[in-house]
CSV table of C-alpha atoms and ligand atoms in Angstrom, one decimal:
chain,number,residue,atom,x,y,z
A,11,UNK,CA,-31.7,17.3,3.7
A,12,UNK,CA,-31.5,21.5,4.5
A,13,UNK,CA,-34.0,22.3,2.2
A,14,UNK,CA,-36.4,20.9,3.1
A,15,UNK,CA,-36.8,21.7,6.8
A,16,UNK,CA,-38.4,24.7,8.2
A,17,UNK,CA,-37.1,26.9,10.2
A,18,UNK,CA,-37.6,26.5,13.5
A,19,UNK,CA,-35.4,28.1,16.6
A,20,UNK,CA,-31.3,27.7,16.4
A,21,UNK,CA,-30.5,24.5,17.6
A,22,UNK,CA,-26.7,26.2,18.3
A,23,UNK,CA,-23.5,25.4,17.3
A,24,UNK,CA,-20.5,23.5,17.7
A,25,UNK,CA,-17.2,22.2,15.4
A,26,UNK,CA,-16.5,19.1,13.8
A,27,UNK,CA,-12.2,19.1,14.2
A,28,UNK,CA,-10.8,17.1,11.4
A,29,UNK,CA,-6.7,15.3,12.3
A,30,UNK,CA,-5.1,13.3,9.6
A,31,UNK,CA,-1.8,12.1,11.0
A,32,UNK,CA,0.6,12.7,14.5
A,33,UNK,CA,4.0,13.4,14.0
A,34,UNK,CA,6.6,15.9,15.5
A,35,UNK,CA,7.1,17.5,12.9
A,36,UNK,CA,3.9,19.6,12.6
A,37,UNK,CA,3.2,19.1,8.5
A,38,UNK,CA,-0.1,19.9,6.2
A,39,UNK,CA,-1.4,16.4,7.6
A,40,UNK,CA,0.9,16.4,11.0
A,41,UNK,CA,-0.4,17.1,14.6
A,42,UNK,CA,2.1,17.1,16.7
A,43,UNK,CA,1.1,14.5,19.9
A,44,UNK,CA,2.7,16.8,22.3
A,45,UNK,CA,0.0,19.3,21.1
A,46,UNK,CA,-2.6,17.4,20.5
A,47,UNK,CA,-2.3,16.8,24.4
A,48,UNK,CA,-2.1,20.3,25.5
A,49,UNK,CA,-5.0,21.3,23.7
A,50,UNK,CA,-7.2,18.7,24.6
A,51,UNK,CA,-5.9,20.1,28.8
A,52,UNK,CA,-7.5,22.7,27.9
A,53,UNK,CA,-10.3,21.8,26.0
A,54,UNK,CA,-11.0,20.1,29.5
A,55,UNK,CA,-10.6,22.9,31.1
A,56,UNK,CA,-13.1,24.7,29.3
A,57,UNK,CA,-15.5,22.3,30.3
A,58,UNK,CA,-15.9,20.6,27.0
A,59,UNK,CA,-16.3,17.0,25.9
A,60,UNK,CA,-16.5,15.5,22.8
A,61,UNK,CA,-19.8,14.0,21.6
A,62,UNK,CA,-20.0,11.4,18.6
A,63,UNK,CA,-20.3,13.0,15.3
A,64,UNK,CA,-23.4,10.9,15.0
A,65,UNK,CA,-25.0,11.8,17.5
A,66,UNK,CA,-24.4,15.1,16.6
A,67,UNK,CA,-26.7,15.0,13.6
A,68,UNK,CA,-29.2,12.8,15.6
A,69,UNK,CA,-30.0,16.4,17.3
A,70,UNK,CA,-30.8,17.9,14.2
A,71,UNK,CA,-32.2,15.2,12.6
A,72,UNK,CA,-34.8,15.2,15.1
A,73,UNK,CA,-34.8,19.2,15.7
A,74,UNK,CA,-33.0,18.7,19.2
A,75,UNK,CA,-30.9,21.7,20.3
A,76,UNK,CA,-26.4,21.1,19.4
A,77,UNK,CA,-24.8,20.5,23.5
A,78,UNK,CA,-23.3,23.2,24.6
A,79,UNK,CA,-18.9,22.8,25.8
A,80,UNK,CA,-18.9,19.9,23.1
A,81,UNK,CA,-17.0,19.2,20.2
A,82,UNK,CA,-17.3,16.3,18.0
A,83,UNK,CA,-13.5,14.5,16.4
A,84,UNK,CA,-12.4,13.0,13.3
A,85,UNK,CA,-9.7,11.5,12.1
A,86,UNK,CA,-9.6,10.6,8.0
A,87,UNK,CA,-7.5,8.4,6.9
A,88,UNK,CA,-6.6,6.0,9.1
A,89,UNK,CA,-2.9,6.1,9.8
A,90,UNK,CA,-1.2,4.0,12.5
A,91,UNK,CA,0.1,7.2,14.1
A,92,UNK,CA,-3.7,7.3,15.8
A,93,UNK,CA,-3.7,3.9,17.5
A,94,UNK,CA,-0.5,5.0,18.8
A,95,UNK,CA,-0.8,8.3,19.4
A,96,UNK,CA,-4.2,9.6,19.4
A,97,UNK,CA,-5.4,7.0,20.9
A,98,UNK,CA,-4.2,7.1,24.5
A,99,UNK,CA,-4.3,10.8,24.3
A,100,UNK,CA,-7.7,10.8,23.4
A,101,UNK,CA,-9.1,8.3,26.3
A,102,UNK,CA,-6.7,10.9,28.6
A,103,UNK,CA,-9.1,13.0,28.4
A,104,UNK,CA,-12.3,10.8,28.0
A,105,UNK,CA,-13.0,11.6,25.1
A,106,UNK,CA,-13.6,9.6,22.1
A,107,UNK,CA,-13.6,10.3,17.7
A,108,UNK,CA,-14.9,8.9,15.0
A,109,UNK,CA,-11.7,6.9,12.4
A,110,UNK,CA,-12.6,7.7,8.5
A,111,UNK,CA,-10.9,4.7,6.9
A,112,UNK,CA,-9.5,4.0,3.6
A,113,UNK,CA,-9.6,0.3,3.5
A,114,UNK,CA,-7.6,-0.8,0.5
A,115,UNK,CA,-8.7,-2.5,-2.7
A,116,UNK,CA,-10.6,-5.8,-1.7
A,117,UNK,CA,-9.3,-7.8,-5.1
A,118,UNK,CA,-6.2,-9.9,-3.7
A,119,UNK,CA,-6.7,-8.0,-1.1
A,120,UNK,CA,-4.7,-10.9,2.1
A,121,UNK,CA,-6.2,-11.3,5.2
A,122,UNK,CA,-3.3,-9.8,6.5
A,123,UNK,CA,-4.0,-7.0,9.6
A,124,UNK,CA,-2.1,-4.1,9.0
A,125,UNK,CA,-4.4,-2.2,6.4
A,126,UNK,CA,-1.8,-1.3,3.3
A,127,UNK,CA,-0.3,1.5,2.7
A,128,UNK,CA,-1.9,4.9,1.8
A,129,UNK,CA,0.3,7.7,-0.2
A,130,UNK,CA,3.4,5.4,1.5
A,131,UNK,CA,2.1,5.7,4.9
A,132,UNK,CA,1.9,2.7,7.3
A,133,UNK,CA,-1.6,2.6,8.4
A,134,UNK,CA,-3.7,0.7,11.0
A,135,UNK,CA,-4.6,-2.6,11.7
A,136,UNK,CA,-7.5,-4.1,11.6
A,137,UNK,CA,-6.6,-5.5,15.4
A,138,UNK,CA,-5.8,-2.3,16.5
A,139,UNK,CA,-9.2,-0.3,15.0
A,140,UNK,CA,-11.1,-3.1,16.9
A,141,UNK,CA,-9.8,-2.3,20.0
A,142,UNK,CA,-10.6,2.0,19.5
A,143,UNK,CA,-14.5,0.7,18.6
A,144,UNK,CA,-14.3,-1.4,22.5
A,145,UNK,CA,-12.8,1.8,23.2
A,146,UNK,CA,-16.1,3.8,21.7
A,147,UNK,CA,-14.9,4.8,19.3
A,148,UNK,CA,-16.4,4.9,15.4
A,149,UNK,CA,-15.2,4.6,12.2
A,150,UNK,CA,-16.3,5.7,9.5
A,151,UNK,CA,-16.1,5.0,5.2
A,152,UNK,CA,-12.9,7.2,3.3
A,153,UNK,CA,-13.2,4.6,0.4
A,154,UNK,CA,-11.2,2.2,-0.9
A,155,UNK,CA,-8.4,4.3,-2.8
A,156,UNK,CA,-8.9,7.9,-1.0
A,157,UNK,CA,-9.5,9.0,-5.0
A,158,UNK,CA,-11.1,12.4,-5.9
A,159,UNK,CA,-14.5,10.7,-6.5
A,160,UNK,CA,-15.5,13.7,-8.7
A,161,UNK,CA,-13.0,12.8,-11.1
A,162,UNK,CA,-14.0,9.2,-11.2
A,163,UNK,CA,-16.5,7.7,-13.9
A,164,UNK,CA,-20.0,6.7,-11.8
A,165,UNK,CA,-19.6,2.5,-11.1
A,166,UNK,CA,-16.5,2.9,-9.9
A,167,UNK,CA,-17.0,6.1,-6.9
A,168,UNK,CA,-20.3,3.8,-5.5
A,169,UNK,CA,-17.9,1.0,-5.7
A,170,UNK,CA,-15.1,3.0,-3.1
A,171,UNK,CA,-17.7,4.8,-1.9
A,172,UNK,CA,-20.0,0.9,-1.1
A,173,UNK,CA,-17.2,-1.2,-1.4
A,174,UNK,CA,-15.3,0.9,1.8
A,175,UNK,CA,-19.1,0.4,3.7
A,176,UNK,CA,-19.1,-3.6,3.4
A,177,UNK,CA,-15.5,-4.1,4.3
A,178,UNK,CA,-14.8,-2.3,7.1
A,179,UNK,CA,-18.8,-4.1,8.4
A,180,UNK,CA,-17.2,-7.4,7.6
A,181,UNK,CA,-13.2,-6.6,9.1
A,182,UNK,CA,-14.9,-4.9,12.6
A,183,UNK,CA,-18.5,-6.4,13.1
A,184,UNK,CA,-20.3,-3.2,13.4
A,185,UNK,CA,-22.1,-0.4,11.1
A,186,UNK,CA,-20.5,2.1,10.1
A,187,UNK,CA,-23.4,4.9,9.4
A,188,UNK,CA,-20.5,7.9,8.4
A,189,UNK,CA,-18.8,8.8,5.6
A,190,UNK,CA,-15.6,10.6,4.9
A,191,UNK,CA,-15.2,12.3,0.7
A,192,UNK,CA,-11.1,11.4,0.0
A,193,UNK,CA,-9.6,15.5,-0.7
A,194,UNK,CA,-13.1,16.8,0.9
A,195,UNK,CA,-14.9,16.9,-3.0
A,196,UNK,CA,-18.1,15.7,-3.7
A,197,UNK,CA,-20.6,16.4,-6.1
A,198,UNK,CA,-23.7,15.8,-6.1
A,199,UNK,CA,-23.6,12.6,-7.8
A,200,UNK,CA,-21.4,11.2,-5.1
A,201,UNK,CA,-23.6,12.9,-2.6
A,202,UNK,CA,-26.0,11.6,-3.7
A,203,UNK,CA,-24.4,8.2,-3.6
A,204,UNK,CA,-23.1,9.0,0.3
A,205,UNK,CA,-26.7,10.5,0.9
A,206,UNK,CA,-28.1,6.2,-0.7
A,207,UNK,CA,-25.3,4.0,2.0
A,208,UNK,CA,-24.6,6.3,5.1
A,209,UNK,CA,-25.9,8.9,7.7
A,210,UNK,CA,-24.3,11.8,7.3
A,211,UNK,CA,-20.7,12.6,4.9
A,212,UNK,CA,-18.1,14.8,6.3
A,213,UNK,CA,-16.5,17.6,3.6
A,214,UNK,CA,-14.1,19.9,4.3
A,215,UNK,CA,-15.8,22.8,3.6
A,216,UNK,CA,-14.8,25.1,6.5
A,217,UNK,CA,-17.3,26.3,8.7
A,218,UNK,CA,-20.0,24.6,12.4
A,219,UNK,CA,-21.8,22.5,12.8
A,220,UNK,CA,-25.3,23.9,12.6
A,221,UNK,CA,-28.8,23.4,11.7
A,222,UNK,CA,-28.1,25.3,8.3
A,223,UNK,CA,-26.0,22.3,8.1
A,224,UNK,CA,-26.0,19.2,4.5
A,225,UNK,CA,-26.1,15.9,6.7
A,226,UNK,CA,-24.5,15.1,2.7
A,227,UNK,CA,-21.9,17.9,3.3
A,228,UNK,CA,-20.4,18.6,6.6
A,229,UNK,CA,-17.9,21.8,7.4
A,230,UNK,CA,-15.6,20.8,9.6
A,231,UNK,CA,-12.7,22.7,10.6
A,232,UNK,CA,-9.5,21.7,9.8
A,233,UNK,CA,-6.7,21.7,12.4
A,234,UNK,CA,-3.8,21.8,10.4
A,235,UNK,CA,-5.3,25.5,10.5
A,236,UNK,CA,-6.3,25.5,14.4
A,237,UNK,CA,-2.1,24.4,15.8
A,238,UNK,CA,-1.2,27.6,17.1
A,239,UNK,CA,-2.4,28.6,20.7
A,240,UNK,CA,-4.5,31.6,20.1
A,241,UNK,CA,-6.0,30.3,16.8
A,242,UNK,CA,-7.3,26.7,18.6
A,243,UNK,CA,-8.5,29.1,21.9
A,244,UNK,CA,-10.8,30.3,19.7
A,245,UNK,CA,-12.8,27.5,19.9
A,246,UNK,CA,-14.1,27.6,23.1
A,247,UNK,CA,-14.6,31.7,22.5
A,248,UNK,CA,-17.5,33.6,20.4
A,249,UNK,CA,-15.2,34.4,17.9
A,250,UNK,CA,-14.5,31.0,16.4
A,251,UNK,CA,-17.7,32.4,13.6
A,252,UNK,CA,-16.2,35.4,12.4
A,253,UNK,CA,-12.4,33.2,12.6
A,254,UNK,CA,-14.4,30.9,10.6
A,255,UNK,CA,-15.9,33.0,8.3
A,256,UNK,CA,-12.8,35.1,8.1
A,257,UNK,CA,-10.5,32.4,6.8
A,258,UNK,CA,-12.4,31.0,3.9
A,259,UNK,CA,-11.6,33.7,1.2
A,260,UNK,CA,-7.8,33.4,2.1
A,261,UNK,CA,-8.0,29.7,2.7
A,262,UNK,CA,-9.9,29.2,-0.4
A,263,UNK,CA,-7.4,31.2,-2.3
A,264,UNK,CA,-4.4,28.9,-0.7
A,265,UNK,CA,-6.2,25.3,-1.1
A,266,UNK,CA,-5.3,24.3,-4.5
A,267,UNK,CA,-1.2,24.0,-3.1
A,268,UNK,CA,-1.2,23.9,1.1
A,269,UNK,CA,-5.1,21.8,2.0
A,270,UNK,CA,-4.3,19.2,4.0
A,271,UNK,CA,-5.7,15.5,2.8
B,9,ZN,ZN1,-8.1,12.2,3.0
């Protein structure tokens, strides 16, 4: 996408925040609910609001400036704690999020309400997802089984990318237009598949959404690295971009052993 764009004025930037599960104590995938509440309270106090991922992407597609004082919130995997812990807190602050759901295999799938566990973790139920959709949350696809797509044969990668969309749309009755690569991993082939079937795809590249973003390898800001107050507070300052640039090198060096999923 970006390579076809002609130079235009800076359209601004905003962070796409990434969360996974919500629990105490904090871990590589768990963000404590009490910390979420205080961080959102600070964002709201500073005049920030959440905007939908697809709305943010649409601004870039048509060349509109991104809104200032805005964040996009994404939550990967679809753990039960998204509904139980984060949903009420986000609603308290009039914020919404895109939940990227790993649906489970379609073959032999029962019609039970709760999604099959991912790595032993309890997942959201279809009725909980429907309740979040009714409250203005968006649902994105995060494959059937959360594989590293770059290691799969082409036919399996396609089944993972396209199959999840079909299941989500069938069970929830809404269009699913956004995708997140499991583990953030993509290659030219998986990127092309995502571009064929979705309006945008999130990677785990650290950075901000800007007019230079690849809409099928969107940069995000992993909240695991932003739980401490002084780091989180950078989100509302001009120091965010330089901080992320500094983080990129050490993070890449560490990613093999501490990266969240
Ligand atoms: Zn994931």
